[in-house]
PDB file of C-alpha atoms in Angstrom:
ATOM      1  CA  UNK A   1    -100.462  46.181  42.049  1.00 43.00           C
ATOM      2  CA  UNK A   2    -103.653  44.758  40.711  1.00 44.00           C
ATOM      3  CA  UNK A   3    -103.683  42.641  37.575  1.00 47.00           C
ATOM      4  CA  UNK A   4    -106.276  43.895  35.264  1.00 47.00           C
ATOM      5  CA  UNK A   5    -109.851  44.820  35.936  1.00 48.00           C
ATOM      6  CA  UNK A   6    -112.164  44.555  32.935  1.00 47.00           C
ATOM      7  CA  UNK A   7    -114.238  47.434  34.272  1.00 50.00           C
ATOM      8  CA  UNK A   8    -111.209  49.716  33.848  1.00 87.00           C
ATOM      9  CA  UNK A   9    -110.066  48.421  30.438  1.00 93.00           C
ATOM     10  CA  UNK A  10    -108.827  51.033  27.968  1.00 96.00           C
ATOM     11  CA  UNK A  11    -109.346  51.145  24.199  1.00 95.00           C
ATOM     12  CA  UNK A  12    -105.953  50.303  22.675  1.00 96.00           C
ATOM     13  CA  UNK A  13    -106.922  51.501  19.189  1.00 95.00           C
ATOM     14  CA  UNK A  14    -108.088  54.895  20.434  1.00 96.00           C
ATOM     15  CA  UNK A  15    -105.024  55.442  22.629  1.00 97.00           C
ATOM     16  CA  UNK A  16    -102.513  54.340  19.989  1.00 96.00           C
ATOM     17  CA  UNK A  17    -104.093  56.728  17.480  1.00 95.00           C
ATOM     18  CA  UNK A  18    -103.811  59.616  19.936  1.00 97.00           C
ATOM     19  CA  UNK A  19    -100.079  59.016  20.471  1.00 98.00           C
ATOM     20  CA  UNK A  20     -99.525  58.226  16.761  1.00 97.00           C
ATOM     21  CA  UNK A  21     -97.854  54.893  17.501  1.00 97.00           C
ATOM     22  CA  UNK A  22     -99.533  51.834  16.023  1.00 95.00           C
ATOM     23  CA  UNK A  23     -98.986  48.102  15.775  1.00 94.00           C
ATOM     24  CA  UNK A  24     -96.591  46.398  15.471  1.00 96.00           C
ATOM     25  CA  UNK A  25     -94.376  48.919  17.306  1.00 97.00           C
ATOM     26  CA  UNK A  26     -97.225  49.310  19.787  1.00 97.00           C
ATOM     27  CA  UNK A  27     -97.317  45.763  21.148  1.00 96.00           C
ATOM     28  CA  UNK A  28     -99.354  45.844  24.366  1.00 97.00           C
ATOM     29  CA  UNK A  29    -101.937  43.087  24.417  1.00 93.00           C
ATOM     30  CA  UNK A  30    -104.157  44.808  26.962  1.00 95.00           C
ATOM     31  CA  UNK A  31    -104.325  48.175  28.712  1.00 97.00           C
ATOM     32  CA  UNK A  32    -106.252  49.145  31.817  1.00 97.00           C
ATOM     33  CA  UNK A  33    -106.435  51.872  34.435  1.00 95.00           C
ATOM     34  CA  UNK A  34    -105.446  51.327  38.041  1.00 92.00           C
ATOM     35  CA  UNK A  35    -106.031  54.523  40.020  1.00 90.00           C
ATOM     36  CA  UNK A  36    -103.732  57.218  38.552  1.00 92.00           C
ATOM     37  CA  UNK A  37    -101.668  54.912  36.368  1.00 96.00           C
ATOM     38  CA  UNK A  38    -102.052  52.961  33.167  1.00 97.00           C
ATOM     39  CA  UNK A  39    -101.092  49.315  33.192  1.00 97.00           C
ATOM     40  CA  UNK A  40    -100.400  46.902  30.354  1.00 97.00           C
ATOM     41  CA  UNK A  41     -99.463  43.346  29.456  1.00 96.00           C
ATOM     42  CA  UNK A  42     -96.825  42.359  26.901  1.00 96.00           C
ATOM     43  CA  UNK A  43     -94.385  39.627  25.922  1.00 94.00           C
ATOM     44  CA  UNK A  44     -90.850  39.933  24.567  1.00 94.00           C
ATOM     45  CA  UNK A  45     -90.295  39.680  20.832  1.00 94.00           C
ATOM     46  CA  UNK A  46     -86.931  41.260  20.025  1.00 93.00           C
ATOM     47  CA  UNK A  47     -83.949  38.881  19.708  1.00 92.00           C
ATOM     48  CA  UNK A  48     -81.408  38.939  22.542  1.00 93.00           C
ATOM     49  CA  UNK A  49     -78.338  38.737  20.262  1.00 94.00           C
ATOM     50  CA  UNK A  50     -75.529  39.329  22.816  1.00 96.00           C
ATOM     51  CA  UNK A  51     -77.763  40.100  25.793  1.00 95.00           C
ATOM     52  CA  UNK A  52     -78.796  37.585  28.425  1.00 91.00           C
ATOM     53  CA  UNK A  53     -82.171  37.077  30.062  1.00 86.00           C
ATOM     54  CA  UNK A  54     -85.697  37.063  28.677  1.00 87.00           C
ATOM     55  CA  UNK A  55     -85.951  40.583  27.215  1.00 94.00           C
ATOM     56  CA  UNK A  56     -83.518  43.136  25.874  1.00 95.00           C
ATOM     57  CA  UNK A  57     -82.915  46.491  27.494  1.00 96.00           C
ATOM     58  CA  UNK A  58     -83.995  48.241  24.308  1.00 97.00           C
ATOM     59  CA  UNK A  59     -87.323  46.444  24.233  1.00 97.00           C
ATOM     60  CA  UNK A  60     -87.969  47.255  27.890  1.00 97.00           C
ATOM     61  CA  UNK A  61     -87.391  50.898  27.090  1.00 98.00           C
ATOM     62  CA  UNK A  62     -89.655  50.681  24.060  1.00 98.00           C
ATOM     63  CA  UNK A  63     -92.675  49.325  25.932  1.00 98.00           C
ATOM     64  CA  UNK A  64     -92.272  51.473  29.033  1.00 98.00           C
ATOM     65  CA  UNK A  65     -91.848  54.689  27.031  1.00 98.00           C
ATOM     66  CA  UNK A  66     -94.935  53.901  24.951  1.00 98.00           C
ATOM     67  CA  UNK A  67     -96.919  53.194  28.106  1.00 98.00           C
ATOM     68  CA  UNK A  68     -95.808  56.534  29.528  1.00 98.00           C
ATOM     69  CA  UNK A  69     -97.360  58.423  26.626  1.00 98.00           C
ATOM     70  CA  UNK A  70    -100.478  56.263  26.986  1.00 98.00           C
ATOM     71  CA  UNK A  71    -100.827  57.393  30.599  1.00 98.00           C
ATOM     72  CA  UNK A  72    -100.731  61.036  29.462  1.00 97.00           C
ATOM     73  CA  UNK A  73    -103.527  60.774  26.911  1.00 97.00           C
ATOM     74  CA  UNK A  74    -105.665  58.282  28.847  1.00 95.00           C
ATOM     75  CA  UNK A  75    -105.623  59.858  32.304  1.00 94.00           C
ATOM     76  CA  UNK A  76    -104.405  63.455  31.985  1.00 94.00           C
ATOM     77  CA  UNK A  77    -106.070  64.762  28.833  1.00 92.00           C
ATOM     78  CA  UNK A  78    -102.720  64.813  27.074  1.00 93.00           C
ATOM     79  CA  UNK A  79    -103.019  66.227  23.566  1.00 94.00           C
ATOM     80  CA  UNK A  80    -103.138  64.067  20.474  1.00 96.00           C
ATOM     81  CA  UNK A  81     -99.667  64.255  19.023  1.00 97.00           C
ATOM     82  CA  UNK A  82     -96.255  62.740  18.563  1.00 98.00           C
ATOM     83  CA  UNK A  83     -94.558  61.979  21.893  1.00 98.00           C
ATOM     84  CA  UNK A  84     -90.828  62.052  21.169  1.00 98.00           C
ATOM     85  CA  UNK A  85     -88.672  60.643  23.959  1.00 98.00           C
ATOM     86  CA  UNK A  86     -85.708  62.967  24.514  1.00 98.00           C
ATOM     87  CA  UNK A  87     -84.197  61.776  27.813  1.00 98.00           C
ATOM     88  CA  UNK A  88     -84.557  58.483  29.649  1.00 98.00           C
ATOM     89  CA  UNK A  89     -83.040  56.617  32.593  1.00 98.00           C
ATOM     90  CA  UNK A  90     -83.657  52.866  32.717  1.00 98.00           C
ATOM     91  CA  UNK A  91     -82.539  50.672  35.619  1.00 97.00           C
ATOM     92  CA  UNK A  92     -82.874  46.886  35.719  1.00 94.00           C
ATOM     93  CA  UNK A  93     -83.290  44.585  38.683  1.00 89.00           C
ATOM     94  CA  UNK A  94     -80.816  41.839  39.456  1.00 76.00           C
ATOM     95  CA  UNK A  95     -83.464  39.120  39.024  1.00 71.00           C
ATOM     96  CA  UNK A  96     -84.730  38.747  35.480  1.00 69.00           C
ATOM     97  CA  UNK A  97     -87.857  36.943  34.203  1.00 66.00           C
ATOM     98  CA  UNK A  98     -87.825  33.525  32.616  1.00 67.00           C
ATOM     99  CA  UNK A  99     -87.945  33.319  28.835  1.00 72.00           C
ATOM    100  CA  UNK A 100     -91.517  33.524  27.535  1.00 74.00           C
ATOM    101  CA  UNK A 101     -92.900  34.835  30.821  1.00 80.00           C
ATOM    102  CA  UNK A 102     -95.805  37.268  30.524  1.00 89.00           C
ATOM    103  CA  UNK A 103     -94.701  40.713  31.617  1.00 94.00           C
ATOM    104  CA  UNK A 104     -96.663  43.622  33.052  1.00 96.00           C
ATOM    105  CA  UNK A 105     -95.966  47.328  33.185  1.00 97.00           C
ATOM    106  CA  UNK A 106     -97.361  50.458  34.788  1.00 98.00           C
ATOM    107  CA  UNK A 107     -96.800  54.147  34.053  1.00 98.00           C
ATOM    108  CA  UNK A 108     -97.802  57.368  35.754  1.00 98.00           C
ATOM    109  CA  UNK A 109     -97.396  61.012  34.841  1.00 98.00           C
ATOM    110  CA  UNK A 110     -94.958  63.070  36.895  1.00 98.00           C
ATOM    111  CA  UNK A 111     -95.408  66.331  34.974  1.00 98.00           C
ATOM    112  CA  UNK A 112     -97.233  67.402  31.807  1.00 97.00           C
ATOM    113  CA  UNK A 113     -98.059  70.509  29.823  1.00 95.00           C
ATOM    114  CA  UNK A 114     -98.958  71.123  26.176  1.00 93.00           C
ATOM    115  CA  UNK A 115     -95.400  70.636  24.931  1.00 96.00           C
ATOM    116  CA  UNK A 116     -93.687  68.275  27.357  1.00 97.00           C
ATOM    117  CA  UNK A 117     -94.220  65.179  29.471  1.00 98.00           C
ATOM    118  CA  UNK A 118     -92.319  63.356  32.206  1.00 98.00           C
ATOM    119  CA  UNK A 119     -93.328  59.900  33.417  1.00 98.00           C
ATOM    120  CA  UNK A 120     -92.228  57.091  35.715  1.00 98.00           C
ATOM    121  CA  UNK A 121     -92.818  53.499  34.651  1.00 98.00           C
ATOM    122  CA  UNK A 122     -91.963  50.010  35.839  1.00 98.00           C
ATOM    123  CA  UNK A 123     -92.082  46.459  34.519  1.00 97.00           C
ATOM    124  CA  UNK A 124     -92.354  43.160  36.340  1.00 95.00           C
ATOM    125  CA  UNK A 125     -93.070  39.467  35.892  1.00 91.00           C
ATOM    126  CA  UNK A 126     -93.028  37.310  38.987  1.00 87.00           C
ATOM    127  CA  UNK A 127     -90.590  39.872  40.395  1.00 88.00           C
ATOM    128  CA  UNK A 128     -89.562  43.462  39.518  1.00 92.00           C
ATOM    129  CA  UNK A 129     -87.754  43.775  36.174  1.00 94.00           C
ATOM    130  CA  UNK A 130     -87.018  47.444  35.420  1.00 96.00           C
ATOM    131  CA  UNK A 131     -87.876  51.061  36.110  1.00 98.00           C
ATOM    132  CA  UNK A 132     -87.867  53.982  33.704  1.00 98.00           C
ATOM    133  CA  UNK A 133     -88.062  57.747  34.037  1.00 98.00           C
ATOM    134  CA  UNK A 134     -88.631  59.355  30.646  1.00 98.00           C
ATOM    135  CA  UNK A 135     -89.060  62.879  29.286  1.00 98.00           C
ATOM    136  CA  UNK A 136     -90.781  63.723  25.991  1.00 98.00           C
ATOM    137  CA  UNK A 137     -91.362  66.606  23.668  1.00 98.00           C
ATOM    138  CA  UNK A 138     -94.987  66.675  22.457  1.00 98.00           C
ATOM    139  CA  UNK A 139     -95.483  67.815  18.859  1.00 98.00           C
ATOM    140  CA  UNK A 140     -98.958  68.436  17.417  1.00 97.00           C
ATOM    141  CA  UNK A 141     -99.819  66.538  14.208  1.00 97.00           C
ATOM    142  CA  UNK A 142     -99.885  69.708  12.007  1.00 97.00           C
ATOM    143  CA  UNK A 143     -96.496  70.869  13.333  1.00 98.00           C
ATOM    144  CA  UNK A 144     -94.985  67.386  13.014  1.00 98.00           C
ATOM    145  CA  UNK A 145     -96.136  67.030   9.401  1.00 96.00           C
ATOM    146  CA  UNK A 146     -94.825  70.493   8.576  1.00 97.00           C
ATOM    147  CA  UNK A 147     -91.441  69.987  10.280  1.00 97.00           C
ATOM    148  CA  UNK A 148     -90.907  66.460   8.953  1.00 97.00           C
ATOM    149  CA  UNK A 149     -92.601  66.647   5.556  1.00 96.00           C
ATOM    150  CA  UNK A 150     -89.304  65.557   3.979  1.00 96.00           C
ATOM    151  CA  UNK A 151     -89.640  62.261   5.919  1.00 96.00           C
ATOM    152  CA  UNK A 152     -93.007  61.407   4.300  1.00 95.00           C
ATOM    153  CA  UNK A 153     -93.135  58.095   2.446  1.00 92.00           C
ATOM    154  CA  UNK A 154     -96.242  56.981   0.527  1.00 82.00           C
ATOM    155  CA  UNK A 155     -94.974  53.378   0.444  1.00 76.00           C
ATOM    156  CA  UNK A 156     -95.243  52.998   4.236  1.00 75.00           C
ATOM    157  CA  UNK A 157     -97.464  49.917   4.686  1.00 82.00           C
ATOM    158  CA  UNK A 158     -98.284  47.533   7.523  1.00 83.00           C
ATOM    159  CA  UNK A 159     -96.151  44.361   7.237  1.00 88.00           C
ATOM    160  CA  UNK A 160     -97.791  40.968   7.860  1.00 88.00           C
ATOM    161  CA  UNK A 161     -95.341  40.130  10.664  1.00 91.00           C
ATOM    162  CA  UNK A 162     -93.637  42.266  13.269  1.00 95.00           C
ATOM    163  CA  UNK A 163     -90.251  43.435  11.971  1.00 96.00           C
ATOM    164  CA  UNK A 164     -89.023  43.715  15.560  1.00 96.00           C
ATOM    165  CA  UNK A 165     -88.472  39.961  15.639  1.00 95.00           C
ATOM    166  CA  UNK A 166     -85.423  40.532  13.404  1.00 95.00           C
ATOM    167  CA  UNK A 167     -82.373  42.506  14.559  1.00 95.00           C
ATOM    168  CA  UNK A 168     -81.154  45.516  12.606  1.00 97.00           C
ATOM    169  CA  UNK A 169     -78.104  44.674  10.515  1.00 97.00           C
ATOM    170  CA  UNK A 170     -74.888  46.689  10.755  1.00 98.00           C
ATOM    171  CA  UNK A 171     -71.572  46.680   8.955  1.00 98.00           C
ATOM    172  CA  UNK A 172     -68.113  48.253   8.627  1.00 98.00           C
ATOM    173  CA  UNK A 173     -67.054  47.312  12.164  1.00 98.00           C
ATOM    174  CA  UNK A 174     -63.708  48.855  13.137  1.00 98.00           C
ATOM    175  CA  UNK A 175     -62.180  47.782  16.471  1.00 98.00           C
ATOM    176  CA  UNK A 176     -59.567  49.175  18.811  1.00 96.00           C
ATOM    177  CA  UNK A 177     -58.716  47.685  22.220  1.00 91.00           C
ATOM    178  CA  UNK A 178     -61.701  49.290  23.975  1.00 95.00           C
ATOM    179  CA  UNK A 179     -63.883  50.694  21.196  1.00 97.00           C
ATOM    180  CA  UNK A 180     -65.742  49.879  18.019  1.00 98.00           C
ATOM    181  CA  UNK A 181     -67.332  51.892  15.256  1.00 98.00           C
ATOM    182  CA  UNK A 182     -70.092  50.527  13.027  1.00 98.00           C
ATOM    183  CA  UNK A 183     -72.710  51.691  10.547  1.00 98.00           C
ATOM    184  CA  UNK A 184     -76.414  50.776  10.364  1.00 98.00           C
ATOM    185  CA  UNK A 185     -79.226  51.745   8.033  1.00 97.00           C
ATOM    186  CA  UNK A 186     -80.971  52.886   6.073  1.00 98.00           C
ATOM    187  CA  UNK A 187     -84.116  51.118   7.273  1.00 96.00           C
ATOM    188  CA  UNK A 188     -87.046  50.286   5.063  1.00 95.00           C
ATOM    189  CA  UNK A 189     -90.361  51.797   6.188  1.00 94.00           C
ATOM    190  CA  UNK A 190     -91.464  48.272   7.124  1.00 94.00           C
ATOM    191  CA  UNK A 191     -88.528  47.870   9.536  1.00 95.00           C
ATOM    192  CA  UNK A 192     -89.901  50.681  11.703  1.00 95.00           C
ATOM    193  CA  UNK A 193     -93.582  49.947  11.112  1.00 95.00           C
ATOM    194  CA  UNK A 194     -95.878  51.813  13.482  1.00 95.00           C
ATOM    195  CA  UNK A 195     -93.299  54.550  14.194  1.00 95.00           C
ATOM    196  CA  UNK A 196     -94.663  56.686  12.584  1.00 94.00           C
ATOM    197  CA  UNK A 197     -96.952  55.605   9.721  1.00 93.00           C
ATOM    198  CA  UNK A 198     -96.545  57.869   6.726  1.00 94.00           C
ATOM    199  CA  UNK A 199     -93.344  59.282   8.277  1.00 96.00           C
ATOM    200  CA  UNK A 200     -91.089  56.256   8.932  1.00 96.00           C
ATOM    201  CA  UNK A 201     -88.417  57.123  11.513  1.00 97.00           C
ATOM    202  CA  UNK A 202     -85.739  55.377  13.530  1.00 98.00           C
ATOM    203  CA  UNK A 203     -87.356  54.568  16.918  1.00 97.00           C
ATOM    204  CA  UNK A 204     -85.125  55.642  19.803  1.00 97.00           C
ATOM    205  CA  UNK A 205     -85.505  52.168  21.329  1.00 97.00           C
ATOM    206  CA  UNK A 206     -84.267  50.555  18.108  1.00 97.00           C
ATOM    207  CA  UNK A 207     -81.296  52.929  18.009  1.00 98.00           C
ATOM    208  CA  UNK A 208     -80.545  51.839  21.594  1.00 98.00           C
ATOM    209  CA  UNK A 209     -81.021  48.168  20.743  1.00 97.00           C
ATOM    210  CA  UNK A 210     -78.673  48.422  17.773  1.00 98.00           C
ATOM    211  CA  UNK A 211     -76.144  50.174  20.022  1.00 98.00           C
ATOM    212  CA  UNK A 212     -76.247  47.240  22.445  1.00 98.00           C
ATOM    213  CA  UNK A 213     -75.828  44.722  19.624  1.00 98.00           C
ATOM    214  CA  UNK A 214     -72.707  46.577  18.498  1.00 98.00           C
ATOM    215  CA  UNK A 215     -71.535  46.781  22.132  1.00 98.00           C
ATOM    216  CA  UNK A 216     -71.879  43.003  22.216  1.00 97.00           C
ATOM    217  CA  UNK A 217     -69.576  42.765  19.202  1.00 98.00           C
ATOM    218  CA  UNK A 218     -66.953  44.729  21.120  1.00 97.00           C
ATOM    219  CA  UNK A 219     -67.350  42.536  24.216  1.00 95.00           C
ATOM    220  CA  UNK A 220     -66.995  39.437  22.053  1.00 96.00           C
ATOM    221  CA  UNK A 221     -63.865  40.835  20.398  1.00 95.00           C
ATOM    222  CA  UNK A 222     -62.335  41.791  23.754  1.00 93.00           C
ATOM    223  CA  UNK A 223     -63.416  38.921  26.018  1.00 92.00           C
ATOM    224  CA  UNK A 224     -64.319  36.048  23.694  1.00 94.00           C
ATOM    225  CA  UNK A 225     -67.432  34.465  22.197  1.00 94.00           C
ATOM    226  CA  UNK A 226     -68.634  33.074  25.550  1.00 93.00           C
ATOM    227  CA  UNK A 227     -69.383  36.456  27.132  1.00 93.00           C
ATOM    228  CA  UNK A 228     -72.861  37.979  27.274  1.00 93.00           C
ATOM    229  CA  UNK A 229     -74.312  41.280  28.515  1.00 93.00           C
ATOM    230  CA  UNK A 230     -76.956  42.347  30.976  1.00 93.00           C
ATOM    231  CA  UNK A 231     -77.455  46.106  30.688  1.00 95.00           C
ATOM    232  CA  UNK A 232     -78.150  47.274  34.224  1.00 95.00           C
ATOM    233  CA  UNK A 233     -78.357  51.041  33.819  1.00 97.00           C
ATOM    234  CA  UNK A 234     -78.945  53.319  30.821  1.00 98.00           C
ATOM    235  CA  UNK A 235     -78.967  57.101  30.606  1.00 98.00           C
ATOM    236  CA  UNK A 236     -80.115  58.098  27.132  1.00 98.00           C
ATOM    237  CA  UNK A 237     -80.321  61.431  25.358  1.00 98.00           C
ATOM    238  CA  UNK A 238     -82.006  61.711  21.951  1.00 98.00           C
ATOM    239  CA  UNK A 239     -81.229  64.980  20.213  1.00 96.00           C
ATOM    240  CA  UNK A 240     -82.929  64.622  16.859  1.00 96.00           C
ATOM    241  CA  UNK A 241     -85.586  62.466  15.184  1.00 98.00           C
ATOM    242  CA  UNK A 242     -84.024  60.526  12.323  1.00 98.00           C
ATOM    243  CA  UNK A 243     -85.733  59.437   9.113  1.00 97.00           C
ATOM    244  CA  UNK A 244     -85.628  55.712   8.405  1.00 96.00           C
ATOM    245  CA  UNK A 245     -83.733  56.585   5.227  1.00 96.00           C
ATOM    246  CA  UNK A 246     -80.773  57.921   7.233  1.00 98.00           C
ATOM    247  CA  UNK A 247     -77.576  55.934   7.761  1.00 98.00           C
ATOM    248  CA  UNK A 248     -76.340  56.111  11.374  1.00 98.00           C
ATOM    249  CA  UNK A 249     -72.818  55.629  12.711  1.00 98.00           C
ATOM    250  CA  UNK A 250     -72.337  54.087  16.141  1.00 98.00           C
ATOM    251  CA  UNK A 251     -69.230  54.744  18.235  1.00 98.00           C
ATOM    252  CA  UNK A 252     -68.947  52.505  21.319  1.00 98.00           C
ATOM    253  CA  UNK A 253     -66.322  52.640  24.050  1.00 98.00           C
ATOM    254  CA  UNK A 254     -66.108  50.476  27.178  1.00 96.00           C
ATOM    255  CA  UNK A 255     -64.242  51.004  30.446  1.00 90.00           C
ATOM    256  CA  UNK A 256     -63.818  47.815  32.495  1.00 76.00           C
ATOM    257  CA  UNK A 257     -65.038  47.876  36.086  1.00 64.00           C
ATOM    258  CA  UNK A 258     -63.579  46.203  39.143  1.00 60.00           C
ATOM    259  CA  UNK A 259     -62.224  42.670  38.540  1.00 50.00           C
ATOM    260  CA  UNK A 260     -64.504  41.005  41.110  1.00 52.00           C
ATOM    261  CA  UNK A 261     -68.160  41.485  40.350  1.00 59.00           C
ATOM    262  CA  UNK A 262     -67.800  45.055  39.094  1.00 74.00           C
ATOM    263  CA  UNK A 263     -69.841  46.557  36.299  1.00 88.00           C
ATOM    264  CA  UNK A 264     -68.360  47.628  32.996  1.00 93.00           C
ATOM    265  CA  UNK A 265     -69.102  51.172  31.878  1.00 95.00           C
ATOM    266  CA  UNK A 266     -69.866  51.961  28.261  1.00 96.00           C
ATOM    267  CA  UNK A 267     -70.592  55.069  26.280  1.00 98.00           C
ATOM    268  CA  UNK A 268     -72.281  55.139  22.895  1.00 98.00           C
ATOM    269  CA  UNK A 269     -72.474  58.093  20.557  1.00 98.00           C
ATOM    270  CA  UNK A 270     -74.702  57.922  17.486  1.00 98.00           C
ATOM    271  CA  UNK A 271     -74.083  60.175  14.489  1.00 98.00           C
ATOM    272  CA  UNK A 272     -75.772  61.117  11.247  1.00 98.00           C
ATOM    273  CA  UNK A 273     -72.889  62.317   9.125  1.00 97.00           C
ATOM    274  CA  UNK A 274     -70.982  64.414  11.697  1.00 95.00           C
ATOM    275  CA  UNK A 275     -74.030  65.419  13.776  1.00 98.00           C
ATOM    276  CA  UNK A 276     -74.529  63.622  17.098  1.00 98.00           C
ATOM    277  CA  UNK A 277     -78.173  62.523  17.230  1.00 98.00           C
ATOM    278  CA  UNK A 278     -78.177  60.342  20.365  1.00 98.00           C
ATOM    279  CA  UNK A 279     -75.939  59.208  23.217  1.00 98.00           C
ATOM    280  CA  UNK A 280     -76.106  56.501  25.872  1.00 98.00           C
ATOM    281  CA  UNK A 281     -74.149  56.086  29.104  1.00 98.00           C
ATOM    282  CA  UNK A 282     -74.482  52.521  30.387  1.00 97.00           C
ATOM    283  CA  UNK A 283     -73.456  50.069  33.054  1.00 95.00           C
ATOM    284  CA  UNK A 284     -73.072  46.486  31.853  1.00 94.00           C
ATOM    285  CA  UNK A 285     -72.790  43.244  33.716  1.00 92.00           C
ATOM    286  CA  UNK A 286     -70.612  40.783  31.796  1.00 92.00           C
ATOM    287  CA  UNK A 287     -71.744  37.191  32.240  1.00 91.00           C
ATOM    288  CA  UNK A 288     -69.891  34.127  30.886  1.00 91.00           C
ATOM    289  CA  UNK A 289     -72.114  31.424  29.388  1.00 88.00           C
TER     290      UNK A 289
END
C-alpha cells in the first residue's frame, strides 16, 4: 500500500464535519485517497493500563471505525450524518508495533445505503497490526437532534488537551472467582470531546476500552499483578447510544483457555440500569511481565 500522495490528500476538517466527529476524538494527522480506499496516519495516545504493546485494542477500534465513516463520505457520497457503530469484529496480529511508532490505516466501503454502512479497515506499522469489519447506522443531523435532544449540553466545549490520554475511572469492583462487576461514569462533556459536540455521548470505543481496563482488574485479581493482556479478537455489539451523563455497569466474566499457549475467553456485558446497551465477546492472550 502506498504511503501518502499529496495529490490525493483529503480535507480533514471537511470530512470530520460531515461525519460529525471532531478533534480530539478524531485524531488522524493526515488523510489521503488511494484508489477506492481512504488512508490515514495516527499515533497512539490512550494509556495501556493492563494491556501490553504500543496501542490498546479500544484505540485501534476507535481510529479504524472513524476511518471507515470517512471512506463513506469521501469516496461514496455518503450522507452527512452521525455514523453510529453497531457491530464490529476486530482481530489483531501476533506482531505488535513498537511504542511510539507511527501507525497507518486504510478503510474501504463494503456496502452503503442512506441508512447503513459496512466497511473493512486495517492498521499497520512496520508490519500488520489489526483488521476491522464494522457496521453502522447512519442518522441524519435533524433526526439525531430530534431523537437525542435530551442529550444536548450547552456546556460542551473543546478542552485544551486530549482527554483520551487519561483512562476512565471506575469503582465499586465486586469479584468472584471468574468475574467482576464495576461501575463507570458519568463522564463530563470534556471526557468525550468530539463525540458528539453539543450532544456528548459515551463513544463505543471508550466503552470497550473501559471494559478491557476492568477485565485487567479481574486478571490481576485472579493471576497476580505481573499479568498483562493482549486482546486478540473482539466481537462487539452496541445496542444503544448512551449520554455522557449516564452511569454504566460492566459485568466481566473470563473462561481460561488451554494451559499451554491457549487464549482466554471473556465476555463483557454493559448495562444502563437494567438495560443491556453493549456486549463484547473477546479472546485474550495473557502475558507475564
